[in-house]
CSV table of C-alpha atoms in Angstrom, one decimal:
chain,number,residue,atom,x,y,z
A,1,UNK,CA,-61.4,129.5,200.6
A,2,UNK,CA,-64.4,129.0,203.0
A,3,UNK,CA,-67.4,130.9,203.4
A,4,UNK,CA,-69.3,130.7,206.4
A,5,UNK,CA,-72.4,132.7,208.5
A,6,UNK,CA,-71.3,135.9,210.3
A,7,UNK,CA,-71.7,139.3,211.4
A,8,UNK,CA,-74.6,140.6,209.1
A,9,UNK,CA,-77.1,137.5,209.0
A,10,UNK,CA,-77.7,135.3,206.3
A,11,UNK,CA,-77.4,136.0,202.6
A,12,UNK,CA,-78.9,134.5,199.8
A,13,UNK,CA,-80.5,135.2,196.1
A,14,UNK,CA,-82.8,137.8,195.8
A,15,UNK,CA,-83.6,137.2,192.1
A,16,UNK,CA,-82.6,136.0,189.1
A,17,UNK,CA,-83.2,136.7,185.8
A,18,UNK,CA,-81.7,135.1,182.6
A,19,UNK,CA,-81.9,135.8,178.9
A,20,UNK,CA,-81.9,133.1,176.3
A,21,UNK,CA,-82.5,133.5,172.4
A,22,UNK,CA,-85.4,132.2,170.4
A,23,UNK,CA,-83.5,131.4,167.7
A,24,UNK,CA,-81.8,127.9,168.1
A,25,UNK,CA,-79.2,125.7,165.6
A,26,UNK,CA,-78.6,122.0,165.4
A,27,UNK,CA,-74.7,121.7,166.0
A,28,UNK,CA,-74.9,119.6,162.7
A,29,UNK,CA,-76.2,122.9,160.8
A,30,UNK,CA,-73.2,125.1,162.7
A,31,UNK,CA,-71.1,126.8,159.4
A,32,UNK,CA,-67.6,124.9,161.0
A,33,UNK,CA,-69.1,121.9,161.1
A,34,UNK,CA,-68.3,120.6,157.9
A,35,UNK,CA,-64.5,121.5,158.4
A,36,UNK,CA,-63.8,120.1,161.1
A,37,UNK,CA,-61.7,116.9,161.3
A,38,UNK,CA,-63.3,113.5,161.7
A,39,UNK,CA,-61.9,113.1,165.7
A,40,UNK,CA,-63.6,116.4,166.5
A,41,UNK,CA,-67.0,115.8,164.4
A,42,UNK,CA,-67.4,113.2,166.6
A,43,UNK,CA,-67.0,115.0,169.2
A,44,UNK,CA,-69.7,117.1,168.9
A,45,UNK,CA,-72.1,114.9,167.7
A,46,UNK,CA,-72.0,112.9,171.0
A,47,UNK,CA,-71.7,116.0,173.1
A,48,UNK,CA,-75.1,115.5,174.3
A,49,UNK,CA,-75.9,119.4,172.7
A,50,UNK,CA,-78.6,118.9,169.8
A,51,UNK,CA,-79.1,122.7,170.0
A,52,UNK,CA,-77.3,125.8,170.7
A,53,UNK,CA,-79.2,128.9,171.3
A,54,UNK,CA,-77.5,132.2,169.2
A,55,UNK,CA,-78.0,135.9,169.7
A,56,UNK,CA,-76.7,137.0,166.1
A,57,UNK,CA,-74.8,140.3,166.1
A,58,UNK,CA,-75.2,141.2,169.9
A,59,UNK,CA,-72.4,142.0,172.1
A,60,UNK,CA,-71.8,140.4,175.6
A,61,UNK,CA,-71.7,143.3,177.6
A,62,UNK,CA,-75.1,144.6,176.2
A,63,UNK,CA,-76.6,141.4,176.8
A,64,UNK,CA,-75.1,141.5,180.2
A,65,UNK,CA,-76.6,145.4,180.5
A,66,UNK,CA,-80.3,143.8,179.2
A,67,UNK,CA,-80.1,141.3,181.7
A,68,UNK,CA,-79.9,143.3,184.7
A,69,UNK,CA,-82.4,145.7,183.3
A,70,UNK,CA,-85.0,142.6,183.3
A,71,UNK,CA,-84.2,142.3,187.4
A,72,UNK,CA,-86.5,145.2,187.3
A,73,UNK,CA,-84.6,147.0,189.7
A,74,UNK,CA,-85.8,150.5,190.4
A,75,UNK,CA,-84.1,153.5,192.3
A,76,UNK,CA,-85.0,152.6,195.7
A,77,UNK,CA,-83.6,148.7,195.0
A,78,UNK,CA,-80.0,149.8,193.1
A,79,UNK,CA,-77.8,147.6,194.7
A,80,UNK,CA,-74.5,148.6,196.5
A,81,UNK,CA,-72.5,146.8,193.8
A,82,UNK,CA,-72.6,145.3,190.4
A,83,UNK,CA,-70.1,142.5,189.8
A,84,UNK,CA,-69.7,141.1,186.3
A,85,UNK,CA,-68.5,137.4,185.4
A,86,UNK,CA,-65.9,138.2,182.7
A,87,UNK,CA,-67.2,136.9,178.8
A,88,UNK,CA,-64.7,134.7,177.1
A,89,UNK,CA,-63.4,138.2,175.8
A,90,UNK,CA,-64.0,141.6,176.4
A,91,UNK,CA,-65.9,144.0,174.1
A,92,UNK,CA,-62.8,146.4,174.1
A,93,UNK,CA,-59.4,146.9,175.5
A,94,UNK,CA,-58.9,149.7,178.0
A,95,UNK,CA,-62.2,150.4,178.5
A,96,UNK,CA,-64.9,148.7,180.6
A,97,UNK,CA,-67.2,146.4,180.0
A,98,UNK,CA,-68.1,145.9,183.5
A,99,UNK,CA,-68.5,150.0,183.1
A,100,UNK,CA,-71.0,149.8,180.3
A,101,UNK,CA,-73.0,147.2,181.6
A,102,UNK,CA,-73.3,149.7,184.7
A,103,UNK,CA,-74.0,152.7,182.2
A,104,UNK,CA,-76.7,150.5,180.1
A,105,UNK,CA,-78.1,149.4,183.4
A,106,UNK,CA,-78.7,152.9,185.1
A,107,UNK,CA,-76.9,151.7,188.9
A,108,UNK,CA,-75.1,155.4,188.8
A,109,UNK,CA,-74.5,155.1,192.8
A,110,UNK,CA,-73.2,151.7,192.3
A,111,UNK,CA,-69.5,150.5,192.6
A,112,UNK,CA,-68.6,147.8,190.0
A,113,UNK,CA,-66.0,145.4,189.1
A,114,UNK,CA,-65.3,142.7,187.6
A,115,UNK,CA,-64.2,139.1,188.4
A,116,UNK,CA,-62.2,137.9,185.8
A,117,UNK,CA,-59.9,134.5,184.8
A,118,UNK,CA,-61.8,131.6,186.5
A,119,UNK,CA,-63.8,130.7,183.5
A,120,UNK,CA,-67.0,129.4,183.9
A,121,UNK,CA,-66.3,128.7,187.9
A,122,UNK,CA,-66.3,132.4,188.0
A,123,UNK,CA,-70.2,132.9,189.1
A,124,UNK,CA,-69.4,130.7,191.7
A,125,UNK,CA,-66.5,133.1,193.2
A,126,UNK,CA,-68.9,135.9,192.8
A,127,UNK,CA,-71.6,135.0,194.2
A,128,UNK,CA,-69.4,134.1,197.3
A,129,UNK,CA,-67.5,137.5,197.3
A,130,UNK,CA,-70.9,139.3,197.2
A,131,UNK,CA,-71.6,137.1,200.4
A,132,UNK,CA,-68.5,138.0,201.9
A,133,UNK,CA,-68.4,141.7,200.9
A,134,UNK,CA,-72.0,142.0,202.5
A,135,UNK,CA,-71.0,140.3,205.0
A,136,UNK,CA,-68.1,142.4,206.1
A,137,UNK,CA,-69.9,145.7,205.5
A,138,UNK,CA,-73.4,146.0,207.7
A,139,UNK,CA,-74.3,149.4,205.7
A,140,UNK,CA,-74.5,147.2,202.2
A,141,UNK,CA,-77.7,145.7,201.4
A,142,UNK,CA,-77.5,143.8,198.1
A,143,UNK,CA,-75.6,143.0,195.3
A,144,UNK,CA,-76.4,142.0,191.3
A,145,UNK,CA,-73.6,139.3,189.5
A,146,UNK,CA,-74.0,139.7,185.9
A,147,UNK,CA,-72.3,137.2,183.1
A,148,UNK,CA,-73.4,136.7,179.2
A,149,UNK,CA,-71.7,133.9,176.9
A,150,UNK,CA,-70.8,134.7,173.7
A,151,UNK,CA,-68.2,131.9,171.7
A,152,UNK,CA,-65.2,133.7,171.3
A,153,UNK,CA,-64.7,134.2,167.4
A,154,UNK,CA,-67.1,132.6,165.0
A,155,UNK,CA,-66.7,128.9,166.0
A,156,UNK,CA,-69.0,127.7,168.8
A,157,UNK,CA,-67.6,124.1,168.4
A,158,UNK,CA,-64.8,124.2,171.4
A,159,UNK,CA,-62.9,120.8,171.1
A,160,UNK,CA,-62.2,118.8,173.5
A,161,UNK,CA,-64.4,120.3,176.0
A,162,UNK,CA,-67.9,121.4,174.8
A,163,UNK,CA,-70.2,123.2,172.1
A,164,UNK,CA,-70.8,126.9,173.0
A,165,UNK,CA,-74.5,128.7,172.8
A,166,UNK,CA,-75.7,132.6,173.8
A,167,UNK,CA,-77.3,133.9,176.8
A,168,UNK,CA,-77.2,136.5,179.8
A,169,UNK,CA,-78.0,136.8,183.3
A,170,UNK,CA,-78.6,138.6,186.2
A,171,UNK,CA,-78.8,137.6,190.0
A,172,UNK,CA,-79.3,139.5,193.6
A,173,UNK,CA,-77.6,138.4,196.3
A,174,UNK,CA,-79.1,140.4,199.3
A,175,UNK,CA,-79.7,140.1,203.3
A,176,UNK,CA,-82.3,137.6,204.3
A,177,UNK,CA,-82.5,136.5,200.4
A,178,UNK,CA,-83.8,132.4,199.8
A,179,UNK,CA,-82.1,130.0,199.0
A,180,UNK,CA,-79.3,131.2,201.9
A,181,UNK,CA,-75.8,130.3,200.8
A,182,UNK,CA,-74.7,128.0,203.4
A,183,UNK,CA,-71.6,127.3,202.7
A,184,UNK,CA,-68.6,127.2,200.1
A,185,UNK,CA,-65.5,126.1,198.9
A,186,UNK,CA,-63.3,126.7,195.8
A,187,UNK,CA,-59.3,126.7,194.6
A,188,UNK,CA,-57.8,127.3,191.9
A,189,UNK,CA,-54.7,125.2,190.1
A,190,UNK,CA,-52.1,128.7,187.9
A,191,UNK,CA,-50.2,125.2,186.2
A,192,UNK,CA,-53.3,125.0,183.8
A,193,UNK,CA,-52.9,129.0,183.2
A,194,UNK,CA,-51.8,128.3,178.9
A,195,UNK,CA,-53.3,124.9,178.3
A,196,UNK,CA,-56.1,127.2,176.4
A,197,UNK,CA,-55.3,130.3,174.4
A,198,UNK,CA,-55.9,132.6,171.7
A,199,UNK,CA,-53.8,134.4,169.7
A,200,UNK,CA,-56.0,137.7,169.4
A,201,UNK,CA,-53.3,140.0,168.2
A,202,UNK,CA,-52.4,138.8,165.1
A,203,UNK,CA,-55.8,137.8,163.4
A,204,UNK,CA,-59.3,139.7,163.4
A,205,UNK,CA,-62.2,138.2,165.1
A,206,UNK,CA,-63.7,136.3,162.7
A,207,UNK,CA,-60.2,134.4,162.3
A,208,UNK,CA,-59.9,133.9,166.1
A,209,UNK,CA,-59.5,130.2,166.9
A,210,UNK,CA,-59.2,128.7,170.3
A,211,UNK,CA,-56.0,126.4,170.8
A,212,UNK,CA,-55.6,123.8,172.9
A,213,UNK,CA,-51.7,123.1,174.4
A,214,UNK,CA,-52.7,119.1,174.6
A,215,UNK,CA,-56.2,117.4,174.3
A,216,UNK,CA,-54.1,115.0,176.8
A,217,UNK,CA,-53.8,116.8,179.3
A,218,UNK,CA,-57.2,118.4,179.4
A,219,UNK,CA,-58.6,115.1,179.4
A,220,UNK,CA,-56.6,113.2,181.7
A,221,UNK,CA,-54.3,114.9,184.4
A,222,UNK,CA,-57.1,117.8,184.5
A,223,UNK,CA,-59.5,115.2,185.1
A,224,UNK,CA,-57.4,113.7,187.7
A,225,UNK,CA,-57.2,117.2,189.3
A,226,UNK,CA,-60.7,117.5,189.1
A,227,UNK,CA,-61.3,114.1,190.6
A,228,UNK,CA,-59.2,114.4,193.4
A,229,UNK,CA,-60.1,118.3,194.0
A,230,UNK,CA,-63.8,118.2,193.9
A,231,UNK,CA,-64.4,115.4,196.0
A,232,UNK,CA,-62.8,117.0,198.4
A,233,UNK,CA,-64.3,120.1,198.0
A,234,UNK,CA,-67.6,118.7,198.3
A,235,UNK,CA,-66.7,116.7,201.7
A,236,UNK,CA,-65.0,119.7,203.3
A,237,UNK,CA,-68.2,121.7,202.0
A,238,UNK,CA,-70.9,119.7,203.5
A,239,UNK,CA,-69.2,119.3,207.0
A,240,UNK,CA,-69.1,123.0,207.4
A,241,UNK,CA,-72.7,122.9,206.4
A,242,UNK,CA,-73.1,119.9,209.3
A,243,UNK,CA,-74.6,117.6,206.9
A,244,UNK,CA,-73.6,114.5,204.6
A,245,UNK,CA,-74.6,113.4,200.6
A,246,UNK,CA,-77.9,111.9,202.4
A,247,UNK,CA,-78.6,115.3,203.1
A,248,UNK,CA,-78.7,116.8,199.8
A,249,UNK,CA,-81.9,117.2,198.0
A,250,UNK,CA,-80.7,118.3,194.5
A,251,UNK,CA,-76.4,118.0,193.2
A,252,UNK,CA,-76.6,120.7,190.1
A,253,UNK,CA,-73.5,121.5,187.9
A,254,UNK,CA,-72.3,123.7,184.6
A,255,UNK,CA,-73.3,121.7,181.4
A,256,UNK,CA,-70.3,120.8,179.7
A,257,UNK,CA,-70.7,117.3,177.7
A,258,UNK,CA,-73.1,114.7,179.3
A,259,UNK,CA,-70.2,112.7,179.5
A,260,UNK,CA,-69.3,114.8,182.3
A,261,UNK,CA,-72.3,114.3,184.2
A,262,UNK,CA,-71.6,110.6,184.0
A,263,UNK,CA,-68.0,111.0,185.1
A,264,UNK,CA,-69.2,113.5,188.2
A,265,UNK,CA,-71.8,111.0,189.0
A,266,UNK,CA,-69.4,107.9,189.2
A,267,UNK,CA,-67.3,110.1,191.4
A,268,UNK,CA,-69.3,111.6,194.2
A,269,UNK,CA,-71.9,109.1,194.1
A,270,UNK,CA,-74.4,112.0,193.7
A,271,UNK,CA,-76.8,112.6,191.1
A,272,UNK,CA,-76.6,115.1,188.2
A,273,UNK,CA,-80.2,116.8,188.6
A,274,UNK,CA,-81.3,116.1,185.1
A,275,UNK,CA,-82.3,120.0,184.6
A,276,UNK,CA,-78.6,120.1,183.7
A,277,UNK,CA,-79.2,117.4,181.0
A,278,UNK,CA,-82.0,119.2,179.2
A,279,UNK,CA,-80.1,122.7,179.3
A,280,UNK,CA,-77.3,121.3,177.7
A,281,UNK,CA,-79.0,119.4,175.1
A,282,UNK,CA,-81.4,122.6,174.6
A,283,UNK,CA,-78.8,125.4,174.5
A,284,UNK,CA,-75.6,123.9,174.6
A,285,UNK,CA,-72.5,125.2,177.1
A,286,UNK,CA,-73.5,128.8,178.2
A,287,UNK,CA,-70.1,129.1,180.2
A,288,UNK,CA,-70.1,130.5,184.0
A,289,UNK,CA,-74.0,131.1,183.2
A,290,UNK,CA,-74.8,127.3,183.2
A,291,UNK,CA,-75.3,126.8,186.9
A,292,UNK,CA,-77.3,129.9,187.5
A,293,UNK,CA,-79.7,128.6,184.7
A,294,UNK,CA,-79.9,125.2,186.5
A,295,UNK,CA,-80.3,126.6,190.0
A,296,UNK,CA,-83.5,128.9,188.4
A,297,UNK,CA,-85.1,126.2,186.8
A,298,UNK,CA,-84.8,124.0,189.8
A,299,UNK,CA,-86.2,126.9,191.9
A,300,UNK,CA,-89.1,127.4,189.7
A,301,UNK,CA,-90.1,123.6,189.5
A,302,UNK,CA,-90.5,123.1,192.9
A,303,UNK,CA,-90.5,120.2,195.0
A,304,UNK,CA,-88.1,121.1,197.1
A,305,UNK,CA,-89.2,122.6,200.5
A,306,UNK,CA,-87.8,125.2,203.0
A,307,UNK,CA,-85.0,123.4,205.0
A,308,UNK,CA,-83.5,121.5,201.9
A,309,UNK,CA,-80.0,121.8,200.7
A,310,UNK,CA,-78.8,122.3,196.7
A,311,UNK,CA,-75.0,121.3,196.3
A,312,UNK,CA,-73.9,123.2,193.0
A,313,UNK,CA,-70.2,122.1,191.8
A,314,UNK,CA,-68.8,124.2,189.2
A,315,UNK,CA,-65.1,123.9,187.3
A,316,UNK,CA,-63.1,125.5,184.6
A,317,UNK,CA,-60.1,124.5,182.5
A,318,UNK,CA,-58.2,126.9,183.7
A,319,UNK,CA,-58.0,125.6,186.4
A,320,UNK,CA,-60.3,126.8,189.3
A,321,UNK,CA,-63.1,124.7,191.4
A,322,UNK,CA,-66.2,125.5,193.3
A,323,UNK,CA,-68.4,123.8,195.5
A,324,UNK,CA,-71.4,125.6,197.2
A,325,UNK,CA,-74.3,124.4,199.5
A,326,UNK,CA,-77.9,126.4,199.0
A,327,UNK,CA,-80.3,125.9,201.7
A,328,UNK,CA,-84.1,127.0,200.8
């Protein structure tokens, strides 16, 4: 799937604004730490988290809700749609999350949806559909993306693939918004559809535990997948852009294990901004919230200038990839 500039001008980020807790815990200190077997303590002591940031006793949608409401959007700004980054799991069945974040939020004259089983490469899809859906209709002005991470029962230690913290955000995508989304790419792989479940119906909450079908797998033919898909992602990105890996001022990505960054490195020959480092370290794997984090701090550092380009790669074990080229 390719994005690319159209009818309707260039569209870009209007704002962002994330949520993170005060309160933070050593993954030594977490209460399944001590049960967990000697292969996956290891684990997450080399994960490259030291912290994980927790919002006790809060639910994602309302953190989603508190996020947009710190956009600071008033009546004359409500966007023409709100599109929420599905949690891990939803608040409730048959009702609407994506609804109550709408309700909390005050955007009555706003249409809202959600995007739902990509995983954490889902801000990446929706921040190209709002693109595209402003794109295609010249009467819409803007649009807010929404996500908050939550773990999904009481264990934030997900082996093999990461150590999970809280947080929210909240992003515009409008016309004539900076950095302009340039150009994008992403697919998705249905084969990796069970290779992570829970079994939700027969346990409450608090005995939820995420299963993986074969550490294996996840760690070698996904990573083969990944390998093979992302670099050419990132190629086919960059040449609709017009420009090569010389060109790119700043490669961010989600923050998974710093292994990761490593193997991504070693791959495309680009480097991890180190932004990504220090957020995982800091607040541990905030799911599809990680690379909007990066891309704010980034922003708000500076040194980059008008003109340069911001690869962001993003992927999820479900399987789906995303590659997407910001120009400032």
């Amino acid at each position: 799937m390719t994005a690319r500039d159209g009818q309707g001008g260039e569209i870009g980020i209007g704002a962002i604004h994330c949520l993170l807790p005060d309160e933070r815990m050593k993954v030594g200190d977490l209460p399944e730490t001590g049960l967990l077997a000697r292969e996956e303590a290891e684990f997450a002591r080399d994960s490259g988290v030291e912290t994980v940031g927790v919002f006790e006793g809060r639910a994602t949608a309302g953190l989603a809700a508190e996020a947009v409401r710190g956009l600071g959007l008033g009546a004359a700004a409500a966007p023409d749609l709100l599109i929420l980054v599905s949690p891990r799991s939803p608040d409730v069945l048959l009702g609407s999350d994506v609804g109550q974040v709408q309700a909390e939020s005050g955007l009555t004259g706003t249409f809202s949806f959600t995007v739902d089983g990509l995983g954490c490469t889902g801000s990446s899809a929706a921040w190209a559909l709002a693109r595209d859906l402003l794109v295609a209709d010249p009467g819409r002005e803007s649009a807010v993306i929404a996500h908050a991470s939550r773990p999904t029962g009481a264990d934030r230690v997900r082996y093999p693939v990461t150590v999970i913290g809280d947080g929210a955000y909240a992003m515009t995508m409008v016309r004539g918004g900076r950095p302009v989304l340039r150009a994008h790419r992403m697919e998705s792989d249905g084969s990796f559809h069970d290779l992570f479940r829970v079994d939700y119906k027969s346990a409450p909450w608090y005995e939820w535990r995420e299963e993986c079908q074969s550490a294996d797998r996840y760690r070698f033919e996904l990573a083969l997948h990944s390998r093979q898909r992302l670099g050419r992602l990132v190629q086919e990105t960059l040449a609709d852009a017009g420009i090569g890996k010389q060109d790119v001022a700043a490669t961010l990505m989600q923050n998974v294990t710093a292994g990761a960054f490593e193997f991504y490195e070693t791959l495309l020959g680009l480097p991890i901004h180190q932004v990504c480092r220090l957020h995982l370290a800091e607040y541990g794997h905030l799911g599809a919230m990680d690379v909007v984090l990066n891309l704010q701090r980034l922003l708000a550092e500076g040194g980059l200038k008008r003109g340069d380009h911001v690869l962001v790669l993003n992927n999820s074990p479900v399987a789906a990839w995303a590659a997407t080229l910001w120009e400032i």
